[in-house]
Coordinates of N, CA and C in Angstrom, one line a residue:
M1436 N 81.3 68.1 138.5 CA 82.5 66.9 138.8 C 82.8 66.2 137.6
R1437 N 81.6 65.8 136.9 CA 82.0 64.7 135.8 C 82.9 65.2 134.6
S1438 N 83.2 66.4 134.5 CA 83.9 66.9 133.4 C 85.4 66.7 133.9
L1439 N 85.6 66.7 135.2 CA 87.1 66.7 135.8 C 87.4 65.0 136.0
L1440 N 86.6 64.2 135.4 CA 87.0 62.8 135.8 C 88.2 62.2 134.9
A1441 N 88.3 62.9 133.8 CA 89.7 62.7 132.9 C 90.8 62.9 133.6
L1442 N 90.6 64.0 134.4 CA 91.6 64.8 135.1 C 92.3 63.7 136.1
Q1443 N 91.2 62.8 136.6 CA 91.3 62.0 137.7 C 91.9 60.7 137.4
I1444 N 92.1 60.2 136.2 CA 92.8 59.1 136.0 C 94.1 58.9 136.2
S1445 N 94.4 57.9 137.0 CA 95.9 57.5 137.3 C 96.6 57.3 136.0
T1446 N 98.1 57.7 136.1 CA 98.9 57.3 134.9 C 99.5 55.8 135.0
D1447 N 98.9 54.9 136.1 CA 99.0 53.7 136.1 C 97.8 53.0 135.4
D1448 N 97.0 53.5 135.0 CA 95.6 53.0 134.5 C 95.9 52.9 133.1
P1449 N 95.6 51.8 132.4 CA 95.9 51.7 130.9 C 95.0 52.7 130.0
L1450 N 94.1 52.9 130.8 CA 93.0 53.9 130.0 C 93.7 55.2 129.8
F1451 N 94.5 55.7 130.6 CA 95.2 57.1 130.8 C 96.2 56.8 129.6
W1452 N 96.8 55.7 129.5 CA 97.6 55.6 128.3 C 97.1 55.5 127.0
I1453 N 96.1 54.8 127.0 CA 95.3 54.6 125.7 C 94.7 56.2 125.1
L1454 N 94.2 56.9 126.2 CA 93.7 58.4 126.0 C 94.9 58.9 125.4
V1455 N 96.1 58.9 126.2 CA 97.5 59.7 125.4 C 97.7 59.3 124.0
I1456 N 97.5 58.1 123.7 CA 97.8 57.5 122.3 C 97.1 58.1 121.4
I1457 N 95.7 58.1 121.7 CA 94.6 58.5 121.1 C 94.8 59.9 120.7
A1458 N 95.0 60.6 121.6 CA 95.1 62.2 121.4 C 96.7 62.6 120.7
A1459 N 97.7 61.5 120.6 CA 99.1 61.9 120.1 C 98.6 61.4 118.6
S1460 N 97.8 60.5 118.3 CA 97.5 59.9 117.0 C 96.8 61.0 116.0
F1461 N 96.1 61.7 116.8 CA 95.2 62.9 116.2 C 96.0 64.0 115.9
V1462 N 96.9 64.0 116.9 CA 98.0 65.3 116.7 C 98.5 64.8 115.4
I1463 N 99.3 63.6 115.1 CA 100.0 63.3 113.8 C 99.1 63.4 112.9
I1464 N 98.0 62.9 112.8 CA 97.1 62.9 111.8 C 96.8 64.4 111.2
A1465 N 96.5 65.4 112.5 CA 96.4 66.9 112.1 C 97.5 67.3 111.3
L1466 N 98.9 67.1 111.6 CA 100.2 67.7 111.4 C 100.3 67.1 109.7
T1467 N 100.0 65.7 109.5 CA 100.2 65.3 108.3 C 99.0 65.8 107.2
I1468 N 98.0 66.1 107.8 CA 96.9 66.8 106.7 C 97.4 68.4 106.6
L1469 N 97.8 68.7 107.6 CA 98.4 70.3 107.1 C 99.6 70.1 106.4
F1470 N 100.5 69.5 106.3 CA 101.5 69.2 105.7 C 101.2 68.7 104.0
I1471 N 100.3 67.9 104.1 CA 99.6 67.7 102.4 C 99.1 69.0 102.0
A1472 N 98.2 69.7 102.8 CA 97.6 71.0 102.2 C 98.7 71.8 101.9
V1473 N 99.6 72.0 102.6 CA 100.6 73.1 102.4 C 101.3 72.6 100.8
A1474 N 101.4 71.3 100.9 CA 102.1 70.7 99.7 C 101.3 71.2 98.5
I1475 N 100.1 70.8 98.7 CA 99.0 70.8 97.3 C 98.9 72.4 97.2
G1476 N 98.9 73.2 98.0 CA 99.0 74.9 97.7 C 99.9 75.2 97.2
R1477 N 101.2 74.8 97.6 CA 102.6 75.2 96.7 C 102.4 74.5 95.1
I1478 N 102.1 73.4 94.9 CA 102.2 72.7 93.7 C 100.9 73.4 92.7
S1479 N 99.9 73.8 93.6 CA 98.9 74.6 92.4 C 99.5 75.9 92.3
R1480 N 100.2 76.7 93.1 CA 100.4 78.1 92.9 C 101.8 77.7 91.7
T1481 N 102.8 77.0 91.7 CA 103.5 76.6 91.1 C 103.0 76.6 89.6
V1482 N 102.0 75.5 89.6 CA 101.6 75.3 88.2 C 100.5 76.9 87.5
A1483 N 100.0 77.6 88.5 CA 99.5 78.4 88.0 C 100.4 79.5 87.5
A1484 N 101.5 79.9 88.3 CA 102.6 80.5 87.7 C 103.2 80.0 86.5
V1485 N 103.5 79.0 86.4 CA 104.0 78.3 85.1 C 103.1 78.6 84.0
E1486 N 101.7 78.5 84.1 CA 100.6 78.8 82.9 C 100.6 80.2 82.9
K1487 N 100.7 81.3 83.7 CA 100.8 82.4 83.3 C 102.1 83.0 82.7
R1488 N 103.0 82.2 82.9 CA 104.2 82.7 82.1 C 104.3 82.2 80.7
V1489 N 103.9 81.0 80.5 CA 103.8 80.4 79.2 C 102.5 80.8 78.4
E1490 N 101.7 81.2 78.8 CA 100.3 81.5 77.9 C 100.8 82.7 77.1
P1491 N 101.3 83.9 77.9 CA 101.8 84.7 76.8 C 103.0 84.6 75.9
M1492 N 103.5 83.8 76.3 CA 104.8 83.4 75.4 C 104.1 82.6 74.3
L1493 N 103.1 81.7 74.3 CA 102.6 81.0 73.2 C 101.8 81.9 72.4
E1494 N 101.1 82.8 73.2 CA 100.2 83.8 72.1 C 101.2 84.8 71.2
R1495 N 102.6 85.1 71.8 CA 103.5 85.9 71.0 C 104.1 85.1 70.1
L1496 N 104.0 83.9 70.4 CA 105.0 83.0 69.3 C 104.0 82.9 68.3
S1497 N 102.7 82.4 68.7 CA 101.8 82.3 67.5 C 101.9 83.5 66.6
A1498 N 101.6 84.7 67.3 CA 101.4 86.0 66.5 C 102.7 86.1 65.5
L1499 N 103.8 85.6 66.2 CA 105.1 86.0 65.6 C 105.1 85.0 64.3
S1500 N 104.7 83.7 64.4 CA 104.6 82.8 63.3 C 103.5 83.2 62.4
E1501 N 102.6 83.9 62.5 CA 101.7 84.4 61.7 C 102.3 85.2 60.9
E1502 N 102.8 86.2 61.9 CA 103.6 87.7 61.0 C 104.8 86.9 60.1
V1503 N 105.2 86.0 60.5 CA 106.3 85.3 59.6 C 105.8 84.6 58.4
R1504 N 104.7 84.1 58.5 CA 104.2 83.4 57.4 C 103.6 84.6 56.4
K1505 N 103.2 85.9 57.1 CA 102.7 86.8 56.2 C 103.9 87.5 55.5
M1506 N 104.8 87.7 56.2 CA 106.2 88.3 55.5 C 106.6 87.4 54.3
T1507 N 106.6 85.9 54.7 CA 107.3 84.9 53.6 C 106.0 85.2 52.0
A1508 N 105.0 85.3 52.4 CA 104.0 85.4 51.3 C 104.6 86.8 50.5
Q1509 N 104.7 87.9 51.3 CA 104.9 89.0 50.8 C 106.3 89.1 50.2
G1510 N 107.3 88.5 50.6 CA 108.5 88.3 49.9 C 108.6 87.4 48.4
R1511 N 107.6 86.6 48.7 CA 107.2 86.1 47.3 C 106.8 86.6 46.1
E1512 N 105.7 87.6 46.8 CA 105.1 88.5 45.6 C 105.9 89.7 45.1
I1513 N 106.8 90.0 45.8 CA 107.7 91.1 45.4 C 109.0 90.4 44.6
A1514 N 109.3 89.0 44.9 CA 110.1 88.3 44.0 C 109.4 88.1 42.7
G1515 N 108.3 87.6 42.4 CA 107.7 87.7 41.1 C 107.4 89.0 40.2
Q1516 N 107.4 90.3 41.0 CA 107.4 91.3 40.6 C 108.5 92.0 40.0
I1517 N 109.6 91.7 40.8 CA 110.9 92.3 40.6 C 112.0 91.4 40.5
Q1518 N 112.2 91.4 39.0 CA 113.2 90.1 38.5 C 114.6 90.5 38.9
E1519 N 115.1 91.8 38.6 CA 116.5 92.0 39.1 C 116.7 92.0 40.6
M1520 N 115.7 92.1 41.7 CA 115.9 91.8 43.1 C 115.9 90.3 43.4
S1521 N 115.6 89.5 42.3 CA 115.2 88.1 42.8 C 116.4 87.2 43.5
G1522 N 117.5 87.6 43.2 CA 118.6 87.1 43.9 C 118.7 87.4 45.6
H1523 N 118.3 88.7 45.6 CA 118.4 89.0 47.3 C 117.2 88.5 47.8
L1524 N 116.3 88.6 47.2 CA 114.9 88.6 47.8 C 115.0 86.8 48.1
S1525 N 115.4 86.1 47.2 CA 115.3 84.5 47.4 C 116.2 84.3 48.6
T1526 N 117.3 85.2 48.6 CA 118.1 84.9 50.1 C 117.3 85.3 51.1
A1527 N 116.6 86.2 51.0 CA 115.7 86.9 52.3 C 114.9 85.7 52.7
A1528 N 114.0 85.2 51.8 CA 113.1 84.3 51.9 C 113.6 83.2 52.3
L1529 N 114.9 82.5 52.3 CA 115.6 81.7 53.0 C 115.6 81.8 54.0
H1530 N 116.2 83.0 54.6 CA 116.8 83.4 56.0 C 115.2 83.4 56.7
L1531 N 114.3 83.9 56.1 CA 113.0 84.0 56.8 C 112.5 82.4 56.9
S1532 N 112.4 81.7 55.8 CA 112.1 80.3 56.2 C 112.9 79.4 57.4
E1533 N 114.2 79.8 57.3 CA 114.8 79.1 58.6 C 114.5 79.9 59.7
S1534 N 114.2 81.1 59.9 CA 113.8 81.6 61.1 C 112.5 81.1 61.4
T1535 N 111.6 80.6 60.5 CA 110.5 80.1 60.6 C 110.7 78.6 61.3
A1536 N 111.5 78.0 60.8 CA 112.0 76.5 61.1 C 112.2 76.8 62.8
I1537 N 112.9 77.9 62.9 CA 113.5 77.9 64.2 C 112.8 78.3 65.1
V1538 N 111.7 79.2 64.6 CA 110.5 79.5 65.7 C 109.9 78.7 66.1
R1539 N 109.6 77.6 64.7 CA 108.4 76.5 65.0 C 109.3 75.5 65.7
D1540 N 110.5 75.0 65.6 CA 111.1 74.3 66.5 C 111.2 74.9 68.0
E1541 N 111.6 76.2 68.4 CA 111.1 76.9 69.8 C 109.9 76.6 69.9
M1542 N 108.7 76.9 69.3 CA 107.4 76.4 70.0 C 107.3 75.2 70.2
R1543 N 107.8 74.2 69.4 CA 107.7 72.9 69.7 C 108.2 72.6 71.0
E1544 N 109.4 73.2 71.2 CA 110.0 73.0 72.6 C 109.1 73.3 73.9
I1545 N 108.6 74.6 73.5 CA 108.0 75.2 74.7 C 106.8 74.5 74.9
R1546 N 106.0 74.0 74.0 CA 104.9 73.1 74.1 C 105.2 71.9 74.8
D1547 N 106.4 71.2 74.4 CA 106.7 70.1 75.0 C 107.0 70.2 76.5
L1548 N 107.7 71.3 76.7 CA 108.0 71.7 78.3 C 106.5 71.9 79.2
V1549 N 105.8 72.5 78.3 CA 104.3 72.8 78.9 C 103.5 71.6 79.3
S1550 N 103.8 70.7 78.4 CA 103.3 69.4 78.2 C 103.7 68.7 79.4
H1551 N 105.1 68.5 79.4 CA 105.8 67.8 80.6 C 105.2 68.6 82.1
S1552 N 105.5 69.7 82.2 CA 105.1 70.4 83.4 C 103.8 70.0 83.8
V1553 N 102.6 70.2 82.7 CA 101.4 69.9 83.1 C 101.3 68.3 83.6
E1554 N 101.7 67.7 83.0 CA 101.9 66.3 83.2 C 102.4 65.7 84.6
T1555 N 103.5 66.5 84.8 CA 104.3 66.2 86.2 C 103.3 66.9 87.2
A1556 N 102.6 68.1 86.8 CA 101.8 68.7 87.9 C 100.5 67.8 88.2
R1557 N 100.1 67.0 87.1 CA 98.9 66.0 87.3 C 99.3 65.1 88.3
D1558 N 100.3 64.4 87.9 CA 101.0 63.2 88.3 C 101.1 63.6 90.0
K1559 N 101.8 64.6 90.5 CA 101.9 65.0 91.5 C 100.5 65.2 92.3
V1560 N 99.6 65.8 91.6 CA 98.3 66.1 92.2 C 97.7 64.7 92.8
E1561 N 97.7 63.8 91.8 CA 97.2 62.5 91.7 C 97.7 61.8 92.9
M1562 N 99.3 61.8 93.0 CA 100.1 61.2 94.0 C 99.6 61.5 95.4
I1563 N 99.2 63.1 95.6 CA 98.8 63.8 96.8 C 97.4 63.2 97.1
S1564 N 96.8 63.1 95.9 CA 95.4 62.7 96.2 C 95.0 61.2 96.7
R1565 N 95.9 60.3 96.0 CA 96.2 59.0 96.9 C 96.9 59.0 98.1
S1566 N 97.6 60.0 98.2 CA 98.2 59.6 99.7 C 96.8 60.2 100.5
I1567 N 96.2 61.2 100.4 CA 95.3 61.8 101.2 C 94.2 60.6 101.4
D1568 N 93.9 59.9 100.5 CA 93.0 58.8 100.3 C 93.5 57.7 101.2
E1569 N 94.8 57.2 101.1 CA 95.3 56.2 101.8 C 95.2 56.7 103.2
T1570 N 95.7 58.0 103.8 CA 95.9 58.4 105.1 C 94.4 58.7 105.4
H1571 N 93.6 58.7 104.9 CA 92.0 58.7 105.4 C 91.5 57.5 105.4
A1572 N 91.9 56.4 104.6 CA 91.7 54.7 104.9 C 92.4 54.3 106.3
Q1573 N 93.5 54.7 106.4 CA 94.4 54.3 107.4 C 93.6 55.0 108.8
V1574 N 93.4 56.4 108.8 CA 92.6 56.8 110.0 C 91.5 56.0 110.1
V1575 N 90.6 55.8 109.3 CA 89.4 55.2 109.3 C 89.6 53.8 109.9
A1576 N 90.6 52.9 109.4 CA 90.8 51.7 110.0 C 91.3 51.7 111.0
T1577 N 92.4 52.9 111.7 CA 92.9 52.8 113.2 C 91.6 53.2 114.0
T1578 N 90.8 54.3 113.6 CA 89.6 54.3 114.4 C 88.7 53.2 114.7
R1579 N 88.5 52.2 113.8 CA 87.8 51.1 113.9 C 88.5 50.2 114.6
F1580 N 89.7 49.9 114.7 CA 90.5 49.4 115.4 C 90.6 49.6 116.8
I1581 N 90.9 51.0 117.3 CA 90.9 51.4 118.3 C 89.4 51.2 119.1
Q1582 N 88.3 51.1 118.3 CA 87.0 51.5 118.9 C 86.7 49.8 119.3
S1583 N 87.1 49.0 118.3 CA 86.6 47.5 118.6 C 87.7 46.8 119.6
R1584 N 88.9 47.3 119.7 CA 89.8 46.7 120.4 C 90.3 47.3 121.9
I1585 N 89.6 48.7 121.9 CA 90.1 49.3 123.1 C 89.0 49.9 123.6
V1586 N 88.2 51.0 123.0 CA 87.3 51.5 123.7 C 86.0 50.8 124.1
D1587 N 85.7 49.9 123.2 CA 84.3 48.9 123.5 C 84.9 48.0 124.8
P1588 N 86.2 47.4 124.6 CA 86.3 46.5 125.8 C 86.3 47.5 127.0
A1589 N 86.9 48.6 126.9 CA 87.1 49.6 128.0 C 85.6 49.8 128.8
R1590 N 84.8 50.2 127.8 CA 83.0 50.3 128.3 C 82.4 49.4 129.1
E1591 N 82.9 48.1 128.6 CA 82.5 47.0 129.1 C 83.1 46.7 130.6
L1592 N 84.3 47.0 130.4 CA 84.9 46.7 131.9 C 84.5 47.8 132.8
A1593 N 84.5 49.1 132.4 CA 83.5 50.3 133.3 C 82.4 49.9 133.7
A1594 N 81.4 49.4 132.9 CA 80.3 49.0 133.1 C 80.4 47.9 134.4
I1595 N 81.2 46.7 134.1 CA 81.6 45.9 135.1 C 82.1 46.4 136.4
M1596 N 82.8 47.2 136.2 CA 83.4 47.8 137.5 C 82.3 48.5 138.2
A1597 N 81.4 49.5 137.5 CA 80.3 50.0 138.3 C 79.1 48.9 138.9
G1598 N 79.1 47.8 138.3 CA 78.0 46.7 138.7 C 78.9 46.5 140.1
I1599 N 80.1 46.0 140.0 CA 80.9 45.3 141.1 C 80.7 46.5 142.4
R1600 N 80.9 47.6 142.0 CA 81.1 49.0 143.0 C 79.7 49.1 143.7
R1601 N 78.7 49.1 142.7 CA 77.1 48.9 143.4 C 77.0 47.9 144.2
G1602 N 77.2 46.7 143.6 CA 77.1 45.6 144.6 C 77.9 45.6 145.9
L1603 N 79.0 46.1 145.9 CA 79.6 46.3 147.4 C 79.1 47.4 148.0
E1604 N 78.6 48.2 147.6 CA 77.8 49.3 148.4 C 76.6 48.8 149.0
V1605 N 76.1 47.9 148.0 CA 74.8 47.4 148.6 C 75.0 46.4 149.8
L1606 N 76.1 45.5 149.7 CA 76.6 44.6 150.7 C 77.1 45.1 152.1
T1607 N 77.8 46.3 152.0 CA 78.3 47.0 153.0 C 77.3 48.1 153.6
A1608 N 76.4 48.5 153.1 CA 75.3 49.5 153.6 C 74.8 48.8 155.2
P1609 N 74.4 49.8 155.8 CA 74.0 49.4 157.1 C 72.5 49.0 157.0
T1610 N 72.2 48.0 157.6 CA 70.7 47.2 157.4 C 69.7 48.2 157.9
P1611 N 68.6 48.2 157.0 CA 67.5 49.2 157.4 C 66.5 49.0 158.4
K1612 N 66.2 50.1 159.2 CA 65.3 49.6 160.4 C 63.9 49.1 159.9
P1613 N 63.2 48.3 160.7 CA 62.3 47.6 160.4 C 61.0 48.7 160.3
I1614 N 60.0 48.4 159.5 CA 59.1 49.6 159.2 C 58.1 49.4 160.3
N1615 N 58.1 48.5 161.3 CA 56.8 49.0 162.2 C 57.8 49.5 163.3
Q1616 N 59.0 50.0 163.4 CA 59.5 50.8 164.4 C 59.3 52.3 164.0
S1617 N 59.0 53.1 165.5 CA 58.5 54.2 165.0 C 59.9 55.2 164.7
Y1618 N 59.7 56.1 164.1 CA 60.9 57.2 164.0 C 60.6 58.4 164.8
G1619 N 61.8 59.1 165.2 CA 61.7 60.3 165.9 C 61.6 61.2 164.6
E1620 N 61.4 62.4 165.2 CA 61.1 63.7 164.4 C 62.5 63.9 163.4
E1621 N 63.6 63.9 164.1 CA 64.7 64.1 163.2 C 64.8 63.2 162.3
E1622 N 64.6 61.8 162.4 CA 64.9 60.8 161.4 C 63.9 61.2 160.5
M1623 N 62.6 61.6 160.5 CA 61.5 61.8 159.6 C 61.9 63.2 158.8
F1624 N 62.9 63.8 159.1 CA 62.8 64.9 158.0 C 63.9 64.8 157.3
I1625 N 63.4 65.1 155.7 CA 64.1 64.9 154.7 C 64.6 66.0 154.4
G1626 N 65.9 66.1 154.2 CA 67.0 67.2 153.4 C 68.0 67.4 154.0

């Protein structure tokens, strides 16, 4: 029967409303934590996807840059060996140089984009971490407040009410029979 005591609380009783408020608070906290977890999951998946896309591009660009450097060196060697082709080869070297500069600029922009994306992701993770810490602190503060302002006084009030009820039971109980009076067989039966 004790497990059903919570179901016997009247809606007029303040304890009932306190329990309802506490339950609603826990539901709100659970939903908030769930929302934060979903947001963190999405952010981490986005960062991982960006890393997967950018990493191969950086490797390709590094390899391409190395190839361009090698080609420039080969072009200079050929220009030294073949003097009649020097005009054409210097033009080709100029184009390769411009291509290298363009590739370097593109690599710089991609690195800047990746750095910015990583910084943004870190900022978001830190913001979510702070939000979780603040939410946790607020939950702890709310729990302590409810414990000190509602639950502890409610326990004290329940103890006082139990004492008053027991006192009233003692006062309204029938007077016991004197010990020197003899009891019948039915009165001596315990059970």
